[in-house]
Amino acid sequence: MTRRPGGIRRPVVIAVAALVPAGFAGWLLWDASADGGEKAPVAAASSASPGRSPASQAPSRQPSPSAGSPSASGSSAPPSASPAAADEGPLPDGPLKGKVVLVDPGHNIRNSEHTAEINRSVDIGTGRKECDTTGTSTDAGYAEATFSLDVAHRIRTLLRAQGAKVVFTHDGERPYGPCVDERAAIGNRAHADAAVSVHADGSGVGNRGFHVILPASVKGGRADTSPIAGPSKDLGVRIAGHFVRSTGSAPSNYIGGGTGLDTRGDLGGLNLSTVPKVFVECGNMRDPKDAALLTDGAWRQKAAQGIADGITDFLDG
């Protein structure tokens, strides 16, 4: 879950009809004549497009319970704790041979044990935000941090099978974090060809579906997303289309106006990235129907497949 500040955001919307099933063929369109070359949303062409629902008030973040959950820590840890830099072992020949992908499992299962560390503020270029947060969980206690690490492992397996080198921001070896600025820095140092941060949302009951967060064009301090905003948009659109096709899940009915896309300029993990990067909120953990999907291993495999396919499509394109 990525905390949203107050205010209204304008989603960047791009056509991906060719990537999605017929039932969603009209849900993502663009208007290339919008001011400044920005893509503006237009009405969906298909009557099957998901309806727009009023966005609910952002919920308070829930501590991610650690009892009974596998450790998924990692963050702005002491210098002696090395990041989960890259998976090891020989890579097979495949269509992604020579490509580097950064996979960022959102949050850390032990963040709640290090509140002072994760609450300290860090520079995100356009301002300051907390190092990290605990993430959310289902009502039954299945933590977002556990979910995100599980899906990240599945994505890594799929991408490695195609020859890609996969770099993690953490893989259970760190006591907390990493902080959001370090998550961006790990992908930058790896010179990743694509970067994806895996999350699940924590909104109100009835708010359902996935959305992909794209970096806004921002410049301030150490942040300058102008070189990556366009490629990141392309990456996000391809992931959204393949996510629909793989999981059958509809785009969010409460964020993005039914497009499955949301553009934000307040996230350090995007602001400080120098490589194409997006966040994927795979569903809403606080809605019982979405929670039933997120806690199902077979569905998580489909989610990982959709994200991996979107990454592959982007890198092959």
Rosetta silent file (secondary structure, phi, psi, omega in degrees, C-alpha in Angstrom):
SEQUENCE: MTRRPGGIRRPVVIAVAALVPAGFAGWLLWDASADGGEKAPVAAASSASPGRSPASQAPSRQPSPSAGSPSASGSSAPPSASPAAADEGPLPDGPLKGKVVLVDPGHNIRNSEHTAEINRSVDIGTGRKECDTTGTSTDAGYAEATFSLDVAHRIRTLLRAQGAKVVFTHDGERPYGPCVDERAAIGNRAHADAAVSVHADGSGVGNRGFHVILPASVKGGRADTSPIAGPSKDLGVRIAGHFVRSTGSAPSNYIGGGTGLDTRGDLGGLNLSTVPKVFVECGNMRDPKDAALLTDGAWRQKAAQGIADGITDFLDG
SCORE:     score description
SCORE:     0.000 S_00000001
   1 L     0.000  135.630  178.311    0.000    0.000    0.000 S_00000001
   2 L  -115.853  116.586 -174.469    1.296    3.462   -0.889 S_00000001
   3 L   -61.309  134.967 -179.141   -0.105    6.253    1.234 S_00000001
   4 L  -102.854  132.675  174.509   -1.923    8.919   -0.753 S_00000001
   5 L   -76.782  173.973  177.151   -1.773   12.596    0.208 S_00000001
   6 L   -70.610  164.676  177.672   -4.829   14.822   -0.003 S_00000001
   7 L   105.633  168.594 -176.643   -5.907   16.378   -3.265 S_00000001
   8 L  -105.652  135.016  179.152   -7.011   15.191   -6.684 S_00000001
   9 L  -112.040  143.029  178.803   -4.649   13.613   -9.136 S_00000001
  10 L   -96.030  118.205 -178.539   -5.083   13.419  -12.860 S_00000001
  11 L   -71.024  144.546  170.542   -4.387    9.962  -14.213 S_00000001
  12 L   -88.110  124.134 -170.663   -2.219    9.511  -17.274 S_00000001
  13 L  -122.484  130.548 -176.133   -4.206    7.298  -19.594 S_00000001
  14 L  -134.152  150.079 -177.667   -2.910    5.353  -22.566 S_00000001
  15 L   -73.693  130.842  172.770   -4.493    2.867  -24.911 S_00000001
  16 L  -137.073   26.173 -174.481   -3.848   -0.786  -24.209 S_00000001
  17 H   -56.271  -32.022 -177.962   -6.955   -2.294  -25.757 S_00000001
  18 H   -68.921  -16.585 -175.727   -4.882   -4.725  -27.773 S_00000001
  19 H   -96.969   -9.577 -171.374   -3.504   -6.252  -24.599 S_00000001
  20 L  -113.775  162.398  178.681   -6.720   -6.875  -22.706 S_00000001
  21 L   -63.358  162.833 -177.074   -9.667   -9.237  -23.093 S_00000001
  22 H   -57.277  -34.488 -177.992  -12.630   -8.146  -25.168 S_00000001
  23 H   -63.857  -18.764  179.972  -14.650   -7.360  -22.052 S_00000001
  24 H  -115.281   13.739 -170.589  -12.212   -4.593  -21.180 S_00000001
  25 L   -59.936  -21.634 -177.356  -11.417   -3.445  -24.700 S_00000001
  26 L  -104.955    6.353 -170.357  -12.804    0.039  -24.102 S_00000001
  27 L   -84.676   -7.006 -177.255  -11.511    0.846  -20.653 S_00000001
  28 L  -137.599  107.162 -177.886   -8.235    2.520  -21.587 S_00000001
  29 L  -130.587  169.796  174.705   -8.064    5.266  -24.203 S_00000001
  30 L  -137.145  161.998  172.725   -6.103    8.449  -24.728 S_00000001
  31 E  -122.918  102.057 -174.071   -6.518   11.946  -26.094 S_00000001
  32 L   -73.074   -6.087 -178.206   -3.187   12.982  -27.575 S_00000001
  33 L   -91.678    6.082 -178.486   -4.366   16.572  -28.018 S_00000001
  34 L   -63.364  157.632 -176.106   -4.354   17.344  -24.305 S_00000001
  35 H   -54.725  139.194  173.897   -2.399   20.380  -23.136 S_00000001
  36 H    66.924   15.175  179.300    1.363   20.058  -23.113 S_00000001
  37 H    80.234   -1.292  177.650    1.293   16.683  -24.807 S_00000001
  38 L   -69.365  147.343  177.708   -0.047   14.988  -21.671 S_00000001
  39 L   -83.658  128.626 -178.581   -2.476   12.161  -22.287 S_00000001
  40 E  -111.546  143.410 -179.527   -5.948   12.976  -20.992 S_00000001
  41 L   -70.364  142.233  172.438   -8.664   10.428  -20.161 S_00000001
  42 L  -124.617  168.649 -175.847  -11.691   10.236  -22.428 S_00000001
  43 L   -60.986  140.008  177.622  -14.882    8.274  -21.989 S_00000001
  44 L   -66.590  143.024 -175.058  -14.521    4.526  -22.308 S_00000001
  45 L   -83.585  -22.021 -173.498  -15.921    3.174  -25.535 S_00000001
  46 L  -100.742  139.663  176.605  -17.235   -0.108  -24.230 S_00000001
  47 L   -68.433  -13.195  179.503  -20.333   -0.585  -22.125 S_00000001
  48 L   -86.973    1.065 -179.299  -18.375   -3.298  -20.345 S_00000001
  49 L   -63.141  142.434  178.591  -15.939   -0.746  -18.909 S_00000001
  50 L   -60.720  140.570 -179.470  -15.735   -0.834  -15.126 S_00000001
  51 L   -72.761  152.012  177.804  -17.864    1.869  -13.556 S_00000001
  52 L   -85.783  126.810  178.140  -16.319    4.810  -11.805 S_00000001
  53 L  -114.544  146.228  178.288  -16.918    4.798   -8.079 S_00000001
  54 L   -58.333  137.329  178.390  -16.186    7.656   -5.705 S_00000001
  55 L   -68.875  135.422  178.876  -12.802    7.241   -4.086 S_00000001
  56 L   -82.500  162.675  175.873  -13.072    6.431   -0.438 S_00000001
  57 L   -63.083  135.015 -179.085  -11.153    8.218    2.235 S_00000001
  58 L   -60.938  129.799 -177.221   -7.683    6.730    2.508 S_00000001
  59 L   -77.314  161.586  172.480   -7.646    4.390    5.499 S_00000001
  60 L   -70.107  149.335 -177.009   -5.133    4.447    8.265 S_00000001
  61 L   -77.228  137.691 -178.341   -2.294    2.034    7.713 S_00000001
  62 L   -96.273  138.479  175.093   -2.524   -1.200    9.603 S_00000001
  63 L   -59.662  141.319  178.127    0.492   -2.780   11.262 S_00000001
  64 L   -86.487  111.130 -177.576    1.641   -5.849    9.386 S_00000001
  65 L   -64.782  142.440 -179.519    1.462   -8.721   11.856 S_00000001
  66 L  -103.673  -15.826 -177.619    4.557  -10.857   11.990 S_00000001
  67 L   -63.177  126.749  176.436    3.231  -13.795   13.941 S_00000001
  68 L    75.269    4.327 -178.426    3.108  -16.872   11.775 S_00000001
  69 L  -110.102  141.952  177.233    4.359  -14.967    8.723 S_00000001
  70 L   -65.061  144.221 -178.989    7.633  -15.598    6.929 S_00000001
  71 L   -65.925  135.737  177.651   10.156  -12.802    7.351 S_00000001
  72 L  -134.813   40.430 -172.293   10.286  -10.337    4.480 S_00000001
  73 L   -76.997  172.588  176.877   12.479   -7.624    5.947 S_00000001
  74 L   147.660  132.723  174.936   14.831   -5.219    4.295 S_00000001
  75 L   178.443 -153.533  179.622   15.351   -1.450    4.242 S_00000001
  76 L   -65.177   67.827 -174.340   17.537    1.366    5.263 S_00000001
  77 L   -83.475  170.835  176.937   19.401   -1.153    7.362 S_00000001
  78 L   -54.674  151.151 -176.987   22.780   -0.700    9.015 S_00000001
  79 L   -54.078  -26.263 -178.144   25.647   -0.381    6.499 S_00000001
  80 L   -73.081  -16.038 -179.764   26.782   -3.888    7.353 S_00000001
  81 L   -88.939  109.930 -178.453   23.559   -5.353    5.995 S_00000001
  82 L   -77.567  141.845  178.079   24.013   -5.842    2.274 S_00000001
  83 L   -68.667  161.951  176.282   20.943   -5.429    0.051 S_00000001
  84 L   -76.058   78.340 -166.708   19.525   -8.365   -1.855 S_00000001
  85 L   -61.357  -53.444 -176.931   21.475   -7.162   -4.846 S_00000001
  86 L  -158.556  151.682  175.470   20.784   -9.849   -7.418 S_00000001
  87 L   -69.455  151.783 -174.836   19.734  -13.429   -7.740 S_00000001
  88 L  -108.630  168.312  179.410   22.626  -15.818   -8.176 S_00000001
  89 L   102.546  157.907 -178.973   23.300  -18.736  -10.445 S_00000001
  90 L   -66.184  142.695  179.006   23.705  -19.090  -14.205 S_00000001
  91 L   -98.307  139.006  177.396   21.001  -17.543  -16.339 S_00000001
  92 L   -72.661  158.215  170.513   19.497  -19.451  -19.253 S_00000001
  93 L   -69.752  138.807 -179.128   19.563  -18.076  -22.750 S_00000001
  94 L  -172.681  178.299 -175.891   16.266  -16.421  -23.480 S_00000001
  95 L   -63.384  -20.419 -179.275   14.571  -13.342  -24.926 S_00000001
  96 L  -103.944   14.271  178.036   15.542  -11.245  -21.880 S_00000001
  97 L   -55.813  128.880 -179.507   19.216  -12.251  -21.866 S_00000001
  98 L    90.884   -8.945  178.957   21.267   -9.186  -20.914 S_00000001
  99 L   -90.278  147.880  177.524   18.308   -7.346  -19.384 S_00000001
 100 E  -119.669  129.288  179.658   18.219   -6.266  -15.734 S_00000001
 101 E  -122.496  128.697  174.444   14.949   -5.978  -13.823 S_00000001
 102 E   -93.238  123.213  175.084   14.578   -4.430  -10.373 S_00000001
 103 E  -114.821  123.527 -173.475   11.797   -6.024   -8.295 S_00000001
 104 E  -114.123   98.057  176.516   10.910   -4.128   -5.120 S_00000001
 105 E   -68.721  119.266 -175.118    8.767   -6.081   -2.605 S_00000001
 106 L   -62.205  134.762  173.778    6.731   -3.414   -0.832 S_00000001
 107 L    66.833 -167.145 -173.468    7.345   -2.876    2.889 S_00000001
 108 L  -155.586  131.298 -174.066    8.956   -5.289    5.324 S_00000001
 109 L   -61.807  -22.322 -178.589    7.307   -7.736    7.689 S_00000001
 110 L  -101.345    8.260  179.802    9.452   -6.460   10.604 S_00000001
 111 H   -55.330  -36.776 -176.941    8.910   -2.730   10.029 S_00000001
 112 H   -66.557  -16.014  177.228    6.505   -2.589   12.974 S_00000001
 113 H   -88.057   -3.040 -176.508    9.373   -3.650   15.247 S_00000001
 114 L  -135.253   55.993 -173.623   11.448   -0.641   14.161 S_00000001
 115 H   -63.850  -38.886 -179.995    9.039    2.281   14.340 S_00000001
 116 H   -61.875  -42.159 -178.274   11.675    4.898   15.164 S_00000001
 117 H   -68.519  -44.768 -175.749   13.758    3.907   12.152 S_00000001
 118 H   -78.424  -18.227  179.450   10.929    3.749    9.627 S_00000001
 119 H   -84.816  -13.695  179.549    9.281    6.945   10.884 S_00000001
 120 L   -67.097  147.735 -175.482   12.350    9.109   10.332 S_00000001
 121 E   -87.034  148.410  176.859   12.016   11.339    7.311 S_00000001
 122 E  -130.150  157.915 -179.062   14.074   11.035    4.147 S_00000001
 123 E   -76.577  126.197  176.237   14.503   13.300    1.148 S_00000001
 124 L  -113.558   18.726  177.471   12.294   12.370   -1.811 S_00000001
 125 L    91.342  -55.518 -179.014   13.399   15.280   -3.998 S_00000001
 126 L   -96.652    4.400 -177.806   10.176   17.259   -3.833 S_00000001
 127 L   164.959 -154.978  179.034    9.960   17.119   -0.049 S_00000001
 128 E  -132.309  144.247  176.075   10.422   14.672    2.792 S_00000001
 129 E  -140.368  168.306  178.535    8.507   11.537    3.771 S_00000001
 130 E   -64.138  150.841 -179.320    8.895    8.747    6.266 S_00000001
 131 L   -51.250  -48.325 -179.849   11.555    6.134    5.509 S_00000001
 132 L  -163.464  177.442  175.717    8.941    3.398    5.083 S_00000001
 133 L  -132.525  172.453 -177.221    5.637    2.229    6.532 S_00000001
 134 L   -76.503  -19.547 -172.603    4.332   -1.025    7.901 S_00000001
 135 L    83.001 -178.757 -178.126    1.984   -1.660    5.003 S_00000001
 136 L  -108.775 -168.530  177.112   -1.532   -2.974    5.385 S_00000001
 137 E  -161.011  165.286  171.597   -3.042   -6.435    5.901 S_00000001
 138 L   -72.852  167.078  177.147   -6.254   -8.361    5.387 S_00000001
 139 L   -61.012  -26.663 -179.839   -8.768   -8.456    8.231 S_00000001
 140 L   -85.321   -2.681  174.659   -7.505  -11.966    8.968 S_00000001
 141 L    99.064    9.212  176.826   -3.936  -10.695    9.380 S_00000001
 142 L   -77.684  116.483 -169.714   -2.275  -11.633    6.081 S_00000001
 143 E   -80.062  142.980  174.183    0.339   -8.899    5.730 S_00000001
 144 H   -57.247  -39.399 -179.731    0.992   -6.863    2.609 S_00000001
 145 H   -61.724  -37.894  177.267    4.723   -7.354    3.211 S_00000001
 146 H   -68.359  -43.979  177.911    4.261  -11.133    3.089 S_00000001
 147 H   -59.132  -49.173 -174.015    2.120  -10.859   -0.031 S_00000001
 148 H   -65.679  -37.317  179.301    4.535   -8.585   -1.859 S_00000001
 149 H   -69.728  -38.048  178.097    7.577  -10.751   -1.159 S_00000001
 150 H   -62.608  -47.179  179.916    5.748  -13.891   -2.281 S_00000001
 151 H   -65.404  -37.513  178.590    4.672  -12.290   -5.565 S_00000001
 152 H   -61.041  -41.798  177.592    8.177  -10.865   -6.047 S_00000001
 153 H   -61.362  -41.548 -179.911    9.677  -14.351   -5.769 S_00000001
 154 H   -65.521  -40.890  177.356    7.230  -15.633   -8.373 S_00000001
 155 H   -61.888  -43.896 -179.564    8.049  -12.748  -10.720 S_00000001
 156 H   -58.518  -44.671  179.810   11.763  -13.444  -10.308 S_00000001
 157 H   -60.421  -43.195 -178.701   11.328  -17.096  -11.255 S_00000001
 158 H   -66.260  -42.668 -177.900    9.362  -16.183  -14.377 S_00000001
 159 H   -73.003  -38.379  178.193   11.810  -13.507  -15.541 S_00000001
 160 H   -62.275  -35.229  179.859   14.908  -15.580  -14.824 S_00000001
 161 L   -63.062  -19.867  178.196   13.481  -18.367  -16.969 S_00000001
 162 L   -99.711    6.267  174.590   13.639  -15.888  -19.859 S_00000001
 163 L    97.899    0.355 -177.679   17.248  -14.971  -19.137 S_00000001
 164 L   -77.913  144.151  168.872   16.774  -11.728  -17.193 S_00000001
 165 E   -84.393  125.893 -176.442   18.975  -10.774  -14.269 S_00000001
 166 E  -112.732  126.258  178.986   16.625   -9.890  -11.391 S_00000001
 167 E  -108.557  131.982  175.739   17.667   -7.536   -8.604 S_00000001
 168 E  -102.703  148.824  171.334   15.690   -7.319   -5.336 S_00000001
 169 L   -78.235  -29.523  174.676   15.631   -4.347   -2.975 S_00000001
 170 L  -162.711  158.528 -178.891   15.363   -6.809   -0.088 S_00000001
 171 L  -150.042   39.136  175.734   14.723  -10.489    0.453 S_00000001
 172 L    93.064    2.152 -174.617   14.358  -11.014    4.196 S_00000001
 173 L   -96.627   -2.255 -175.395   17.938  -10.241    5.166 S_00000001
 174 L  -115.019  152.984 -176.662   17.379   -6.764    6.645 S_00000001
 175 L   -76.250  -22.938  177.958   15.762   -5.760    9.948 S_00000001
 176 L  -164.001  169.177  176.107   13.526   -3.076    8.390 S_00000001
 177 L    70.216 -146.522    4.366   12.979   -1.070    5.209 S_00000001
 178 L   -66.818  163.170  173.626   14.800   -0.300    2.987 S_00000001
 179 L   -63.707  159.173 -174.611   13.847    3.371    3.081 S_00000001
 180 H   -62.861  -33.623  179.224   12.082    4.623   -0.011 S_00000001
 181 H   -69.581  -35.638  178.556   15.118    6.574   -1.212 S_00000001
 182 H   -71.104  -33.419  177.129   17.339    3.489   -0.938 S_00000001
 183 H   -59.693  -43.287  177.053   14.790    1.399   -2.844 S_00000001
 184 H   -65.568  -42.020 -176.349   15.145    3.810   -5.757 S_00000001
 185 H   -63.154  -34.354 -179.781   18.936    3.906   -5.406 S_00000001
 186 H   -63.431  -43.793  177.002   19.249    0.108   -5.657 S_00000001
 187 H   -65.983  -37.648  179.054   17.525    0.098   -9.037 S_00000001
 188 H   -64.712  -44.897 -179.140   19.593    3.062  -10.195 S_00000001
 189 H   -64.555  -30.938  179.705   22.875    1.412   -9.218 S_00000001
 190 L   -78.757   -8.447 -175.299   21.825   -1.760  -11.032 S_00000001
 191 L    52.606   46.503 -176.794   21.092    0.278  -14.202 S_00000001
 192 L   -61.629  141.929  175.027   17.835   -1.654  -14.399 S_00000001
 193 L   -78.881  -22.793  176.177   16.050   -1.735  -17.720 S_00000001
 194 E  -157.513  148.534  179.866   12.735   -1.828  -15.828 S_00000001
 195 E  -138.331  136.989 -178.426   11.729   -1.605  -12.181 S_00000001
 196 E  -135.869  130.665  174.720    8.496   -2.653  -10.468 S_00000001
 197 E  -104.559  126.031 -173.378    7.420   -2.205   -6.862 S_00000001
 198 E   -98.766  128.343 -178.079    4.846   -4.777   -5.716 S_00000001
 199 E  -143.007  173.998  165.042    2.092   -3.743   -3.286 S_00000001
 200 E  -138.335  146.535 -172.594   -1.509   -4.316   -2.217 S_00000001
 201 E   -86.387  170.069  178.496   -3.807   -1.490   -1.160 S_00000001
 202 L  -136.209   62.327 -177.033   -5.667   -0.920    2.105 S_00000001
 203 L   -98.421 -165.515 -175.571   -8.837    0.967    1.173 S_00000001
 204 L   -82.425  161.971  176.647  -12.478    0.589    2.219 S_00000001
 205 L   -60.208  135.342 -177.782  -14.809   -2.368    1.744 S_00000001
 206 L    98.157  -19.979  174.247  -16.339   -2.285   -1.732 S_00000001
 207 L   -85.287  117.769 -171.779  -13.264   -0.692   -3.266 S_00000001
 208 L  -132.903  164.144  172.826  -11.873   -3.375   -5.532 S_00000001
 209 L    98.711  171.055 -178.383   -9.403   -4.021   -8.313 S_00000001
 210 E   -99.885  161.346  166.382   -5.794   -3.269   -9.168 S_00000001
 211 E  -149.981  154.168  179.888   -4.074   -0.113  -10.276 S_00000001
 212 E  -111.044  127.103 -178.770   -0.605    0.775  -11.533 S_00000001
 213 E   -94.828  125.265 -179.237    1.040    3.944  -10.203 S_00000001
 214 E  -105.136  148.457  176.912    3.069    5.920  -12.744 S_00000001
 215 E   -74.066  132.308  171.547    5.620    8.621  -11.912 S_00000001
 216 L   -71.457  164.045  174.835    4.508   12.179  -12.536 S_00000001
 217 L   -81.413  103.556 -177.164    6.913   14.510  -14.278 S_00000001
 218 L  -128.134  152.131  176.598    8.594   16.136  -11.286 S_00000001
 219 E  -147.795  123.122  179.471   11.828   18.032  -10.761 S_00000001
 220 E   177.205  132.238 -178.541   13.205   19.202   -7.464 S_00000001
 221 L    58.889 -125.880  179.186   16.286   18.513   -5.398 S_00000001
 222 L   -84.740   -1.263 -176.652   17.559   15.069   -6.354 S_00000001
 223 E   -94.826  129.682  172.041   14.333   14.249   -8.208 S_00000001
 224 E  -155.198   96.631 -176.275   14.032   14.558  -11.963 S_00000001
 225 L   -92.709    3.642 -176.545   11.665   12.097  -13.587 S_00000001
 226 L   -57.160  -36.220  178.868   11.532   13.813  -16.969 S_00000001
 227 L   -73.001  -21.531 -173.466   13.805   11.185  -18.615 S_00000001
 228 L  -112.160   -7.287 -176.494   11.802    8.233  -17.242 S_00000001
 229 H   -60.816  -44.959  179.862    8.194    9.471  -17.140 S_00000001
 230 H   -65.266  -53.943  177.142    7.466    8.400  -20.711 S_00000001
 231 H   -59.771  -36.134  178.745    9.081    4.952  -20.572 S_00000001
 232 H   -65.137  -38.012  177.019    7.533    4.337  -17.142 S_00000001
 233 H   -61.426  -43.898  177.846    4.115    5.141  -18.574 S_00000001
 234 H   -61.808  -45.515  177.334    4.702    2.608  -21.330 S_00000001
 235 H   -58.562  -46.834 -177.661    5.814    0.000  -18.783 S_00000001
 236 H   -63.640  -40.553  179.381    2.765    0.659  -16.607 S_00000001
 237 H   -64.138  -42.194 -179.526    0.284    0.406  -19.465 S_00000001
 238 H   -66.981  -40.154  177.116    1.724   -2.915  -20.604 S_00000001
 239 H   -63.983  -43.407 -179.651    1.634   -4.327  -17.073 S_00000001
 240 H   -59.383  -45.031 -179.469   -1.974   -3.170  -16.628 S_00000001
 241 H   -63.908  -44.530 -179.794   -3.070   -4.853  -19.843 S_00000001
 242 H   -72.088  -30.079  178.082   -1.349   -8.137  -19.092 S_00000001
 243 H   -64.180  -42.991  176.017   -2.539   -8.079  -15.463 S_00000001
 244 H   -59.757  -47.577 -175.533   -6.145   -7.985  -16.652 S_00000001
 245 H   -65.447  -38.728 -176.271   -5.534  -10.779  -19.119 S_00000001
 246 H   -78.225  -42.521 -173.664   -3.708  -13.017  -16.648 S_00000001
 247 H   -96.157  -24.497 -172.856   -5.826  -12.531  -13.509 S_00000001
 248 L    77.712    0.433  179.880   -9.219  -11.572  -14.910 S_00000001
 249 L   -75.515  145.372  177.895   -9.325   -8.806  -12.298 S_00000001
 250 L   -84.532  154.827  172.342  -10.849   -5.485  -13.258 S_00000001
 251 E   -59.773  158.475 -177.602   -9.034   -2.176  -12.913 S_00000001
 252 L   -50.864  137.814  175.322   -9.676   -0.295   -9.679 S_00000001
 253 L   -95.089    7.614 -177.579  -13.195    1.050   -9.207 S_00000001
 254 L  -133.987   -7.808  176.566  -11.978    3.773   -6.807 S_00000001
 255 L  -137.366  133.052  174.982   -8.674    5.082   -8.210 S_00000001
 256 L    90.851    5.937  175.732   -7.899    6.024  -11.797 S_00000001
 257 L    59.113   33.329  178.678  -11.447    6.448  -13.093 S_00000001
 258 L    84.528    3.401 -178.045  -11.635    2.855  -14.349 S_00000001
 259 L   -87.979  -22.710 -173.723   -8.334    3.074  -16.241 S_00000001
 260 L    80.294    7.269 -178.502   -6.198    1.038  -13.856 S_00000001
 261 E  -126.379  142.655  177.830   -3.616    3.842  -13.946 S_00000001
 262 E  -142.600  134.966 -178.705   -2.775    6.549  -11.417 S_00000001
 263 E  -110.204  127.775 -176.499   -0.060    9.212  -11.688 S_00000001
 264 E  -135.524  146.244  178.758    1.654   10.468   -8.543 S_00000001
 265 L  -117.711   17.674 -174.618    4.485   12.831   -7.723 S_00000001
 266 L  -115.047   10.946 -176.489    4.725   12.188   -3.986 S_00000001
 267 L  -108.425  118.058 -178.068    6.442    8.792   -3.885 S_00000001
 268 H   -60.412  -34.018 -179.867   10.192    8.749   -3.272 S_00000001
 269 H   -63.083  -25.122  175.793   10.576    5.334   -4.877 S_00000001
 270 H   -96.203  -45.233 -176.925    9.412    6.879   -8.169 S_00000001
 271 H   -56.039  -39.123 -173.544   10.674   10.454   -7.792 S_00000001
 272 L   -94.093    1.420 -179.897   14.266    9.368   -7.214 S_00000001
 273 L   -77.269  138.575  172.867   14.362    6.625   -9.833 S_00000001
 274 L  -108.006    6.976  177.278   16.547    7.153  -12.879 S_00000001
 275 L  -123.150  155.183  179.838   15.235    3.974  -14.539 S_00000001
 276 L   -56.916  126.374 -174.196   11.683    3.249  -15.805 S_00000001
 277 E  -148.867  144.429  174.868    9.666    2.307  -12.734 S_00000001
 278 E  -140.272  162.397  170.080    6.059    1.761  -11.612 S_00000001
 279 E  -107.226  142.338  174.563    4.206    0.553   -8.533 S_00000001
 280 E  -118.279  115.765  172.472    1.544   -2.162   -8.839 S_00000001
 281 E   -93.960  103.672 -167.478   -1.255   -2.226   -6.263 S_00000001
 282 E   -74.105  -15.359 -179.153   -2.554   -5.732   -6.953 S_00000001
 283 E   169.014 -179.428 -177.694   -5.856   -5.384   -5.087 S_00000001
 284 E  -106.058  109.120 -177.023   -7.462   -4.093   -1.894 S_00000001
 285 L   -65.367  -19.611 -176.311   -6.620   -6.177    1.166 S_00000001
 286 L   -91.537   -3.047  174.093   -9.416   -4.618    3.211 S_00000001
 287 L   -98.380  128.999 -175.191  -12.167   -5.783    0.868 S_00000001
 288 H   -57.685  -39.386 -178.363  -13.241   -9.391    1.548 S_00000001
 289 H   -69.035  -44.185  176.163  -13.568  -10.332   -2.120 S_00000001
 290 H   -65.891  -39.294 -179.757  -10.188   -8.908   -3.077 S_00000001
 291 H   -60.591  -36.131  178.649   -8.651  -10.406    0.070 S_00000001
 292 H   -62.726  -32.831  177.116   -9.846  -13.855   -1.000 S_00000001
 293 H   -75.273  -47.921 -174.890   -7.842  -13.443   -4.201 S_00000001
 294 H   -62.456  -28.204 -179.642   -4.749  -11.946   -2.618 S_00000001
 295 L   -90.767    0.656 -179.203   -4.500  -14.786   -0.105 S_00000001
 296 L   -97.471  121.712 -176.594   -4.851  -17.487   -2.774 S_00000001
 297 H   -60.631  -37.994  179.971   -1.551  -18.879   -4.051 S_00000001
 298 H   -64.751  -39.766  178.227   -2.947  -19.758   -7.471 S_00000001
 299 H   -68.545  -39.197  178.365   -4.180  -16.181   -7.956 S_00000001
 300 H   -61.215  -34.154  176.241   -0.835  -14.766   -6.794 S_00000001
 301 H   -65.055  -39.764  176.879    0.838  -16.845   -9.499 S_00000001
 302 H   -64.638  -40.038  178.173   -1.506  -15.280  -12.052 S_00000001
 303 H   -62.433  -45.418  178.420   -0.680  -11.825  -10.693 S_00000001
 304 H   -61.604  -39.914  179.696    3.038  -12.538  -10.976 S_00000001
 305 H   -63.073  -43.900  179.352    2.523  -13.840  -14.521 S_00000001
 306 H   -62.110  -43.572  179.207    0.675  -10.685  -15.545 S_00000001
 307 H   -66.236  -45.822  179.304    3.359   -8.424  -14.121 S_00000001
 308 H   -61.983  -41.024  179.490    6.184  -10.492  -15.637 S_00000001
 309 H   -63.905  -38.659  177.709    4.439  -10.572  -19.010 S_00000001
 310 H   -64.897  -41.222  176.805    4.029   -6.788  -18.909 S_00000001
 311 H   -62.402  -46.509  179.966    7.713   -6.335  -18.116 S_00000001
 312 H   -60.742  -42.995  178.965    8.686   -8.718  -20.919 S_00000001
 313 H   -60.321  -42.964  179.110    6.413   -6.915  -23.367 S_00000001
 314 H   -63.993  -45.791 -177.679    8.014   -3.607  -22.406 S_00000001
 315 H   -71.050  -32.441  177.993   11.577   -4.910  -22.741 S_00000001
 316 H   -75.073  -27.468 -176.546   10.867   -6.673  -26.010 S_00000001
 317 L   -72.207    0.000    0.000    9.146   -3.593  -27.392 S_00000001
